[in-house]
């Protein structure tokens, strides 16, 4: 069963007055049901809760602040889910709501629980409609934008592809708002330099081109294809899946990474960091495990099994990984040879502070 994650941005789903664009929901529901009819399982990651909430209670909940947005999302999320439910029902498709926060990806147990539940929905032919749990998400625990969340969900369920629908037609070779001769790029291959492509922001959503490209780049590293396309084109999902050249498709490299490493790679916030010397840096870049000897400095408040950043001597993050030792343990064993770990701690959990299987190089690295 091929799995697709479709991210639908607020700009696609919202009318000028902020209310849900029910015509668009209708068209998208037909599209989703259609592609499911071709044998695909579809998980939707949908924005719109805050925008819809604003159309109902924007006056009472001004100005824009985190607590106000939390309440707006709680008011708008039922409208969002109701629109999907109502419009998918004629196709006998049942919607299942999933609200996630960053913490659901940080904690391995919660991550596995969420994954199991979404996979069960997909296997049974239901349509998970995922959004960030904005009502309880404050900055520290927030994924922050649904482009990134959709990429995290794509990794979580090992999707074959991600389709990001917004009001952006494609990625352009230069900023289309500034240059009239900007040309859309149909396909980006792993070797291309995507960083330099034009910047633009859509009207309602949190993300812009940048969050979309970052998400797509991460997924490309993990073997997942991403297409960025205009969600107001009718039948866009079916047309993209069936190979029509619409929007921009970011193709993956051919390297697939095992599930545990995938889990680490897309985490946005690490619980702490360790700085390593140049020798250890060279080893890590060659995909070797990180040992205590190369660690110069450690900071944060992490436990073992947490995700942490690995920094070089210039303070640049070069990789992330799941640590076998806590911050207090690393404080005591840093710079030491593996043979001295037992003496320092009174016990030994293994040579590797981060095993190579649990380590992934930075997307820009
Ligand atoms: N979770 C937000 C909402 O439903 C959207 C975040 C985004 O636009 O990326 O309103």
GROMACS .gro file of C-alpha atoms and ligand atoms in nm:
model
  375
    1UNK     CA    1   0.000   0.000   0.000
    2UNK     CA    2   0.146   0.333  -0.106
    3UNK     CA    3   0.113   0.607   0.151
    4UNK     CA    4   0.079   0.975   0.072
    5UNK     CA    5   0.078   1.266   0.311
    6UNK     CA    6  -0.110   1.568   0.177
    7UNK     CA    7  -0.048   1.895   0.357
    8UNK     CA    8  -0.315   2.154   0.292
    9UNK     CA    9  -0.236   2.509   0.392
   10UNK     CA   10  -0.473   2.768   0.538
   11UNK     CA   11  -0.444   2.979   0.222
   12UNK     CA   12  -0.606   2.699   0.022
   13UNK     CA   13  -0.895   2.645   0.262
   14UNK     CA   14  -0.985   2.997   0.370
   15UNK     CA   15  -1.214   3.249   0.201
   16UNK     CA   16  -1.123   3.618   0.200
   17UNK     CA   17  -1.349   3.674   0.504
   18UNK     CA   18  -1.163   3.401   0.695
   19UNK     CA   19  -1.437   3.140   0.681
   20UNK     CA   20  -1.378   2.787   0.552
   21UNK     CA   21  -1.397   2.772   0.172
   22UNK     CA   22  -1.647   2.488   0.149
   23UNK     CA   23  -1.626   2.470  -0.229
   24UNK     CA   24  -1.255   2.400  -0.201
   25UNK     CA   25  -1.305   2.142   0.075
   26UNK     CA   26  -1.555   1.973  -0.153
   27UNK     CA   27  -1.318   1.960  -0.446
   28UNK     CA   28  -1.032   1.835  -0.228
   29UNK     CA   29  -1.252   1.566  -0.070
   30UNK     CA   30  -1.334   1.431  -0.417
   31UNK     CA   31  -0.966   1.438  -0.501
   32UNK     CA   32  -0.867   1.254  -0.180
   33UNK     CA   33  -1.139   0.992  -0.226
   34UNK     CA   34  -1.036   0.954  -0.590
   35UNK     CA   35  -0.674   0.881  -0.517
   36UNK     CA   36  -0.773   0.643  -0.237
   37UNK     CA   37  -0.981   0.465  -0.500
   38UNK     CA   38  -0.659   0.413  -0.694
   39UNK     CA   39  -0.518   0.220  -0.398
   40UNK     CA   40  -0.334   0.489  -0.206
   41UNK     CA   41  -0.364   0.551   0.166
   42UNK     CA   42  -0.384   0.922   0.242
   43UNK     CA   43  -0.299   1.109   0.561
   44UNK     CA   44  -0.400   1.475   0.552
   45UNK     CA   45  -0.213   1.738   0.750
   46UNK     CA   46  -0.444   2.036   0.750
   47UNK     CA   47  -0.403   2.393   0.866
   48UNK     CA   48  -0.686   2.639   0.900
   49UNK     CA   49  -0.787   2.609   1.265
   50UNK     CA   50  -0.659   2.950   1.371
   51UNK     CA   51  -0.785   3.123   1.056
   52UNK     CA   52  -1.134   2.975   1.097
   53UNK     CA   53  -1.138   3.053   1.469
   54UNK     CA   54  -1.058   3.412   1.386
   55UNK     CA   55  -1.362   3.436   1.159
   56UNK     CA   56  -1.580   3.349   1.458
   57UNK     CA   57  -1.409   3.509   1.756
   58UNK     CA   58  -1.139   3.730   1.609
   59UNK     CA   59  -1.279   4.043   1.775
   60UNK     CA   60  -1.298   3.897   2.124
   61UNK     CA   61  -0.956   3.739   2.093
   62UNK     CA   62  -0.742   4.026   1.969
   63UNK     CA   63  -0.458   4.109   1.960
   64UNK     CA   64  -0.263   3.815   1.819
   65UNK     CA   65  -0.090   3.651   2.113
   66UNK     CA   66  -0.009   3.291   2.196
   67UNK     CA   67  -0.297   3.246   2.445
   68UNK     CA   68  -0.540   3.408   2.201
   69UNK     CA   69  -0.419   3.185   1.918
   70UNK     CA   70  -0.456   2.879   2.141
   71UNK     CA   71  -0.822   2.960   2.195
   72UNK     CA   72  -0.878   3.057   1.830
   73UNK     CA   73  -0.743   2.719   1.722
   74UNK     CA   74  -0.980   2.541   1.962
   75UNK     CA   75  -1.271   2.730   1.812
   76UNK     CA   76  -1.161   2.672   1.454
   77UNK     CA   77  -1.046   2.309   1.469
   78UNK     CA   78  -1.401   2.165   1.494
   79UNK     CA   79  -1.498   2.364   1.183
   80UNK     CA   80  -1.199   2.222   1.002
   81UNK     CA   81  -1.268   1.863   1.099
   82UNK     CA   82  -1.639   1.901   1.032
   83UNK     CA   83  -1.568   2.022   0.679
   84UNK     CA   84  -1.354   1.715   0.603
   85UNK     CA   85  -1.607   1.481   0.767
   86UNK     CA   86  -1.903   1.623   0.580
   87UNK     CA   87  -1.730   1.636   0.244
   88UNK     CA   88  -1.570   1.292   0.261
   89UNK     CA   89  -1.885   1.120   0.385
   90UNK     CA   90  -2.053   1.096   0.041
   91UNK     CA   91  -1.750   0.888  -0.066
   92UNK     CA   92  -1.790   0.661   0.240
   93UNK     CA   93  -1.466   0.785   0.387
   94UNK     CA   94  -1.436   0.821   0.761
   95UNK     CA   95  -1.222   1.098   0.907
   96UNK     CA   96  -1.006   1.044   1.217
   97UNK     CA   97  -0.871   1.350   1.394
   98UNK     CA   98  -0.510   1.348   1.519
   99UNK     CA   99  -0.365   1.641   1.712
  100UNK     CA  100   0.008   1.628   1.774
  101UNK     CA  101   0.273   1.839   1.940
  102UNK     CA  102   0.647   1.838   1.910
  103UNK     CA  103   0.670   1.628   2.226
  104UNK     CA  104   0.495   1.342   2.049
  105UNK     CA  105   0.801   1.318   1.827
  106UNK     CA  106   1.059   1.382   2.100
  107UNK     CA  107   0.959   1.096   2.322
  108UNK     CA  108   1.019   0.761   2.159
  109UNK     CA  109   0.727   0.591   2.334
  110UNK     CA  110   0.480   0.863   2.242
  111UNK     CA  111   0.618   0.864   1.891
  112UNK     CA  112   0.564   0.490   1.855
  113UNK     CA  113   0.211   0.519   1.998
  114UNK     CA  114   0.119   0.795   1.755
  115UNK     CA  115   0.269   0.600   1.468
  116UNK     CA  116   0.081   0.285   1.554
  117UNK     CA  117  -0.246   0.468   1.577
  118UNK     CA  118  -0.207   0.655   1.245
  119UNK     CA  119  -0.095   0.336   1.072
  120UNK     CA  120  -0.401   0.154   1.199
  121UNK     CA  121  -0.624   0.431   1.062
  122UNK     CA  122  -0.455   0.404   0.723
  123UNK     CA  123  -0.475   0.026   0.716
  124UNK     CA  124  -0.847   0.039   0.787
  125UNK     CA  125  -0.910   0.292   0.510
  126UNK     CA  126  -0.983   0.588   0.738
  127UNK     CA  127  -0.850   0.933   0.663
  128UNK     CA  128  -0.637   1.074   0.944
  129UNK     CA  129  -0.661   1.451   0.950
  130UNK     CA  130  -0.365   1.578   1.147
  131UNK     CA  131  -0.297   1.922   1.288
  132UNK     CA  132  -0.074   2.058   1.557
  133UNK     CA  133  -0.247   2.058   1.895
  134UNK     CA  134  -0.232   2.437   1.900
  135UNK     CA  135  -0.456   2.468   2.207
  136UNK     CA  136  -0.184   2.330   2.433
  137UNK     CA  137   0.123   2.417   2.229
  138UNK     CA  138   0.339   2.694   2.359
  139UNK     CA  139   0.659   2.792   2.180
  140UNK     CA  140   0.885   2.549   2.366
  141UNK     CA  141   0.692   2.243   2.259
  142UNK     CA  142   0.560   2.358   1.925
  143UNK     CA  143   0.654   2.222   1.587
  144UNK     CA  144   0.543   2.567   1.477
  145UNK     CA  145   0.436   2.518   1.118
  146UNK     CA  146   0.250   2.251   0.934
  147UNK     CA  147   0.502   2.218   0.651
  148UNK     CA  148   0.745   2.079   0.905
  149UNK     CA  149   0.474   1.882   1.084
  150UNK     CA  150   0.371   1.719   0.755
  151UNK     CA  151   0.731   1.618   0.688
  152UNK     CA  152   0.752   1.469   1.037
  153UNK     CA  153   0.432   1.274   0.978
  154UNK     CA  154   0.563   1.156   0.640
  155UNK     CA  155   0.872   1.020   0.812
  156UNK     CA  156   0.672   0.875   1.098
  157UNK     CA  157   0.455   0.663   0.871
  158UNK     CA  158   0.726   0.601   0.608
  159UNK     CA  159   0.519   0.768   0.339
  160UNK     CA  160   0.615   0.734  -0.024
  161UNK     CA  161   0.559   1.099  -0.089
  162UNK     CA  162   0.449   1.430   0.057
  163UNK     CA  163   0.238   1.678  -0.137
  164UNK     CA  164   0.238   2.030   0.007
  165UNK     CA  165  -0.057   2.232  -0.118
  166UNK     CA  166  -0.062   2.607  -0.070
  167UNK     CA  167  -0.122   2.918  -0.280
  168UNK     CA  168   0.230   2.891  -0.420
  169UNK     CA  169   0.233   2.753  -0.776
  170UNK     CA  170   0.586   2.625  -0.765
  171UNK     CA  171   0.937   2.704  -0.650
  172UNK     CA  172   1.091   2.962  -0.881
  173UNK     CA  173   1.450   3.013  -0.986
  174UNK     CA  174   1.429   3.366  -0.843
  175UNK     CA  175   1.179   3.559  -0.634
  176UNK     CA  176   0.868   3.585  -0.856
  177UNK     CA  177   0.747   3.891  -0.663
  178UNK     CA  178   1.058   4.081  -0.760
  179UNK     CA  179   1.159   3.941  -1.096
  180UNK     CA  180   0.915   3.918  -1.382
  181UNK     CA  181   1.130   3.668  -1.565
  182UNK     CA  182   1.133   3.424  -1.267
  183UNK     CA  183   1.071   3.074  -1.397
  184UNK     CA  184   0.908   2.783  -1.213
  185UNK     CA  185   1.130   2.484  -1.147
  186UNK     CA  186   0.957   2.159  -1.224
  187UNK     CA  187   1.204   1.922  -1.068
  188UNK     CA  188   1.484   1.956  -0.817
  189UNK     CA  189   1.738   1.679  -0.798
  190UNK     CA  190   1.953   1.599  -0.495
  191UNK     CA  191   2.260   1.756  -0.654
  192UNK     CA  192   2.090   2.092  -0.713
  193UNK     CA  193   2.153   2.380  -0.482
  194UNK     CA  194   1.808   2.455  -0.349
  195UNK     CA  195   1.905   2.709  -0.092
  196UNK     CA  196   1.915   2.999  -0.332
  197UNK     CA  197   1.561   2.976  -0.462
  198UNK     CA  198   1.314   3.262  -0.425
  199UNK     CA  199   1.141   3.355  -0.105
  200UNK     CA  200   0.776   3.435  -0.068
  201UNK     CA  201   0.522   3.403   0.206
  202UNK     CA  202   0.161   3.306   0.181
  203UNK     CA  203  -0.117   3.510   0.331
  204UNK     CA  204  -0.252   3.292   0.610
  205UNK     CA  205  -0.006   3.019   0.692
  206UNK     CA  206   0.289   3.029   0.925
  207UNK     CA  207   0.539   2.891   0.680
  208UNK     CA  208   0.655   3.027   0.349
  209UNK     CA  209   0.873   2.889   0.075
  210UNK     CA  210   1.155   2.840   0.321
  211UNK     CA  211   0.977   2.596   0.554
  212UNK     CA  212   0.856   2.401   0.251
  213UNK     CA  213   1.202   2.370   0.101
  214UNK     CA  214   1.360   2.277   0.434
  215UNK     CA  215   1.098   2.008   0.484
  216UNK     CA  216   1.148   1.878   0.129
  217UNK     CA  217   1.526   1.874   0.167
  218UNK     CA  218   1.502   1.673   0.486
  219UNK     CA  219   1.268   1.425   0.322
  220UNK     CA  220   1.490   1.396   0.015
  221UNK     CA  221   1.769   1.281   0.246
  222UNK     CA  222   1.539   1.014   0.381
  223UNK     CA  223   1.426   0.884   0.044
  224UNK     CA  224   1.086   1.057   0.032
  225UNK     CA  225   0.967   1.265  -0.265
  226UNK     CA  226   0.797   1.600  -0.201
  227UNK     CA  227   0.583   1.801  -0.441
  228UNK     CA  228   0.495   2.164  -0.371
  229UNK     CA  229   0.190   2.269  -0.572
  230UNK     CA  230  -0.108   2.502  -0.583
  231UNK     CA  231  -0.398   2.362  -0.383
  232UNK     CA  232  -0.652   2.562  -0.580
  233UNK     CA  233  -0.591   2.363  -0.895
  234UNK     CA  234  -0.873   2.112  -0.931
  235UNK     CA  235  -0.777   1.746  -0.885
  236UNK     CA  236  -0.427   1.850  -0.795
  237UNK     CA  237  -0.350   1.545  -0.578
  238UNK     CA  238  -0.455   1.289  -0.837
  239UNK     CA  239  -0.281   1.478  -1.114
  240UNK     CA  240   0.048   1.505  -0.924
  241UNK     CA  241   0.040   1.140  -0.820
  242UNK     CA  242  -0.029   1.037  -1.177
  243UNK     CA  243   0.280   1.216  -1.296
  244UNK     CA  244   0.153   1.543  -1.439
  245UNK     CA  245   0.422   1.805  -1.425
  246UNK     CA  246   0.258   2.052  -1.189
  247UNK     CA  247   0.432   2.249  -0.916
  248UNK     CA  248   0.783   2.157  -0.808
  249UNK     CA  249   0.891   1.805  -0.721
  250UNK     CA  250   1.193   1.758  -0.500
  251UNK     CA  251   1.340   1.419  -0.572
  252UNK     CA  252   1.517   1.213  -0.309
  253UNK     CA  253   1.860   1.061  -0.315
  254UNK     CA  254   1.854   0.687  -0.330
  255UNK     CA  255   1.972   0.638   0.026
  256UNK     CA  256   1.706   0.508   0.263
  257UNK     CA  257   1.776   0.534   0.630
  258UNK     CA  258   1.653   0.296   0.895
  259UNK     CA  259   1.352   0.388   1.104
  260UNK     CA  260   1.533   0.482   1.422
  261UNK     CA  261   1.761   0.723   1.240
  262UNK     CA  262   1.467   0.875   1.063
  263UNK     CA  263   1.307   0.942   1.396
  264UNK     CA  264   1.600   1.156   1.500
  265UNK     CA  265   1.652   1.346   1.184
  266UNK     CA  266   1.346   1.561   1.173
  267UNK     CA  267   1.330   1.666   1.531
  268UNK     CA  268   1.339   2.038   1.546
  269UNK     CA  269   1.448   2.100   1.898
  270UNK     CA  270   1.715   1.900   2.066
  271UNK     CA  271   1.734   1.878   2.443
  272UNK     CA  272   2.098   1.980   2.461
  273UNK     CA  273   2.424   1.976   2.278
  274UNK     CA  274   2.776   1.848   2.287
  275UNK     CA  275   3.074   2.010   2.121
  276UNK     CA  276   3.334   1.782   1.972
  277UNK     CA  277   3.692   1.822   1.855
  278UNK     CA  278   3.806   1.808   1.494
  279UNK     CA  279   3.907   1.442   1.511
  280UNK     CA  280   3.564   1.336   1.633
  281UNK     CA  281   3.404   1.567   1.378
  282UNK     CA  282   3.587   1.391   1.096
  283UNK     CA  283   3.473   1.056   1.233
  284UNK     CA  284   3.110   1.163   1.266
  285UNK     CA  285   3.110   1.303   0.913
  286UNK     CA  286   3.231   0.962   0.798
  287UNK     CA  287   2.933   0.810   0.974
  288UNK     CA  288   3.119   0.666   1.271
  289UNK     CA  289   2.984   0.651   1.624
  290UNK     CA  290   3.063   0.934   1.863
  291UNK     CA  291   3.288   0.834   2.152
  292UNK     CA  292   3.351   1.021   2.477
  293UNK     CA  293   3.713   1.099   2.392
  294UNK     CA  294   3.624   1.359   2.130
  295UNK     CA  295   3.377   1.552   2.345
  296UNK     CA  296   3.495   1.892   2.462
  297UNK     CA  297   3.184   2.049   2.611
  298UNK     CA  298   2.830   1.953   2.701
  299UNK     CA  299   2.524   2.165   2.773
  300UNK     CA  300   2.151   2.129   2.829
  301UNK     CA  301   1.945   1.916   3.063
  302UNK     CA  302   1.907   1.593   2.873
  303UNK     CA  303   1.865   1.234   2.987
  304UNK     CA  304   1.989   0.924   2.811
  305UNK     CA  305   1.775   0.837   2.506
  306UNK     CA  306   1.713   1.208   2.439
  307UNK     CA  307   1.794   1.371   2.108
  308UNK     CA  308   2.088   1.609   2.119
  309UNK     CA  309   2.284   1.825   1.876
  310UNK     CA  310   2.645   1.765   1.792
  311UNK     CA  311   2.836   2.088   1.737
  312UNK     CA  312   3.180   2.143   1.587
  313UNK     CA  313   3.439   2.378   1.735
  314UNK     CA  314   3.289   2.669   1.537
  315UNK     CA  315   2.954   2.619   1.709
  316UNK     CA  316   2.793   2.479   1.395
  317UNK     CA  317   2.551   2.190   1.433
  318UNK     CA  318   2.680   1.902   1.224
  319UNK     CA  319   2.455   1.618   1.334
  320UNK     CA  320   2.186   1.500   1.572
  321UNK     CA  321   2.160   1.178   1.757
  322UNK     CA  322   2.007   0.980   2.040
  323UNK     CA  323   2.247   0.982   2.332
  324UNK     CA  324   2.326   0.678   2.544
  325UNK     CA  325   2.448   0.895   2.831
  326UNK     CA  326   2.284   1.181   3.019
  327UNK     CA  327   2.428   1.530   3.051
  328UNK     CA  328   2.565   1.458   3.401
  329UNK     CA  329   2.727   1.138   3.282
  330UNK     CA  330   2.885   1.304   2.980
  331UNK     CA  331   3.013   1.583   3.205
  332UNK     CA  332   3.213   1.315   3.388
  333UNK     CA  333   3.333   1.108   3.093
  334UNK     CA  334   3.404   1.373   2.830
  335UNK     CA  335   3.753   1.362   2.687
  336UNK     CA  336   3.809   1.017   2.835
  337UNK     CA  337   3.892   0.694   2.664
  338UNK     CA  338   3.631   0.421   2.665
  339UNK     CA  339   3.843   0.219   2.908
  340UNK     CA  340   3.821   0.503   3.165
  341UNK     CA  341   3.441   0.534   3.154
  342UNK     CA  342   3.380   0.260   3.407
  343UNK     CA  343   3.622   0.414   3.655
  344UNK     CA  344   3.461   0.757   3.617
  345UNK     CA  345   3.102   0.643   3.648
  346UNK     CA  346   3.124   0.317   3.836
  347UNK     CA  347   2.939   0.151   3.549
  348UNK     CA  348   2.967   0.121   3.172
  349UNK     CA  349   2.690   0.156   2.918
  350UNK     CA  350   2.900   0.106   2.608
  351UNK     CA  351   3.174   0.275   2.413
  352UNK     CA  352   2.948   0.494   2.207
  353UNK     CA  353   2.799   0.809   2.350
  354UNK     CA  354   2.594   0.817   2.030
  355UNK     CA  355   2.588   0.504   1.819
  356UNK     CA  356   2.624   0.558   1.445
  357UNK     CA  357   2.281   0.400   1.385
  358UNK     CA  358   2.123   0.671   1.598
  359UNK     CA  359   2.306   0.958   1.443
  360UNK     CA  360   2.218   1.161   1.141
  361UNK     CA  361   2.413   1.436   0.972
  362UNK     CA  362   2.262   1.780   0.941
  363UNK     CA  363   2.063   1.838   0.621
  364UNK     CA  364   2.300   2.117   0.520
  365UNK     CA  365   2.608   1.912   0.600
  366LIG     N1  366  -0.181   2.473   1.306
  366LIG     C1  367  -0.214   2.599   1.246
  366LIG     C2  368  -0.364   2.607   1.221
  366LIG     O1  369  -0.431   2.509   1.206
  366LIG     C3  370  -0.147   2.622   1.114
  366LIG     C4  371   0.001   2.624   1.113
  366LIG     C5  372   0.053   2.660   0.973
  366LIG     O2  373  -0.010   2.744   0.904
  366LIG     O3  374   0.156   2.608   0.931
  366LIG     O4  375  -0.416   2.716   1.213
   0.00000   0.00000   0.00000
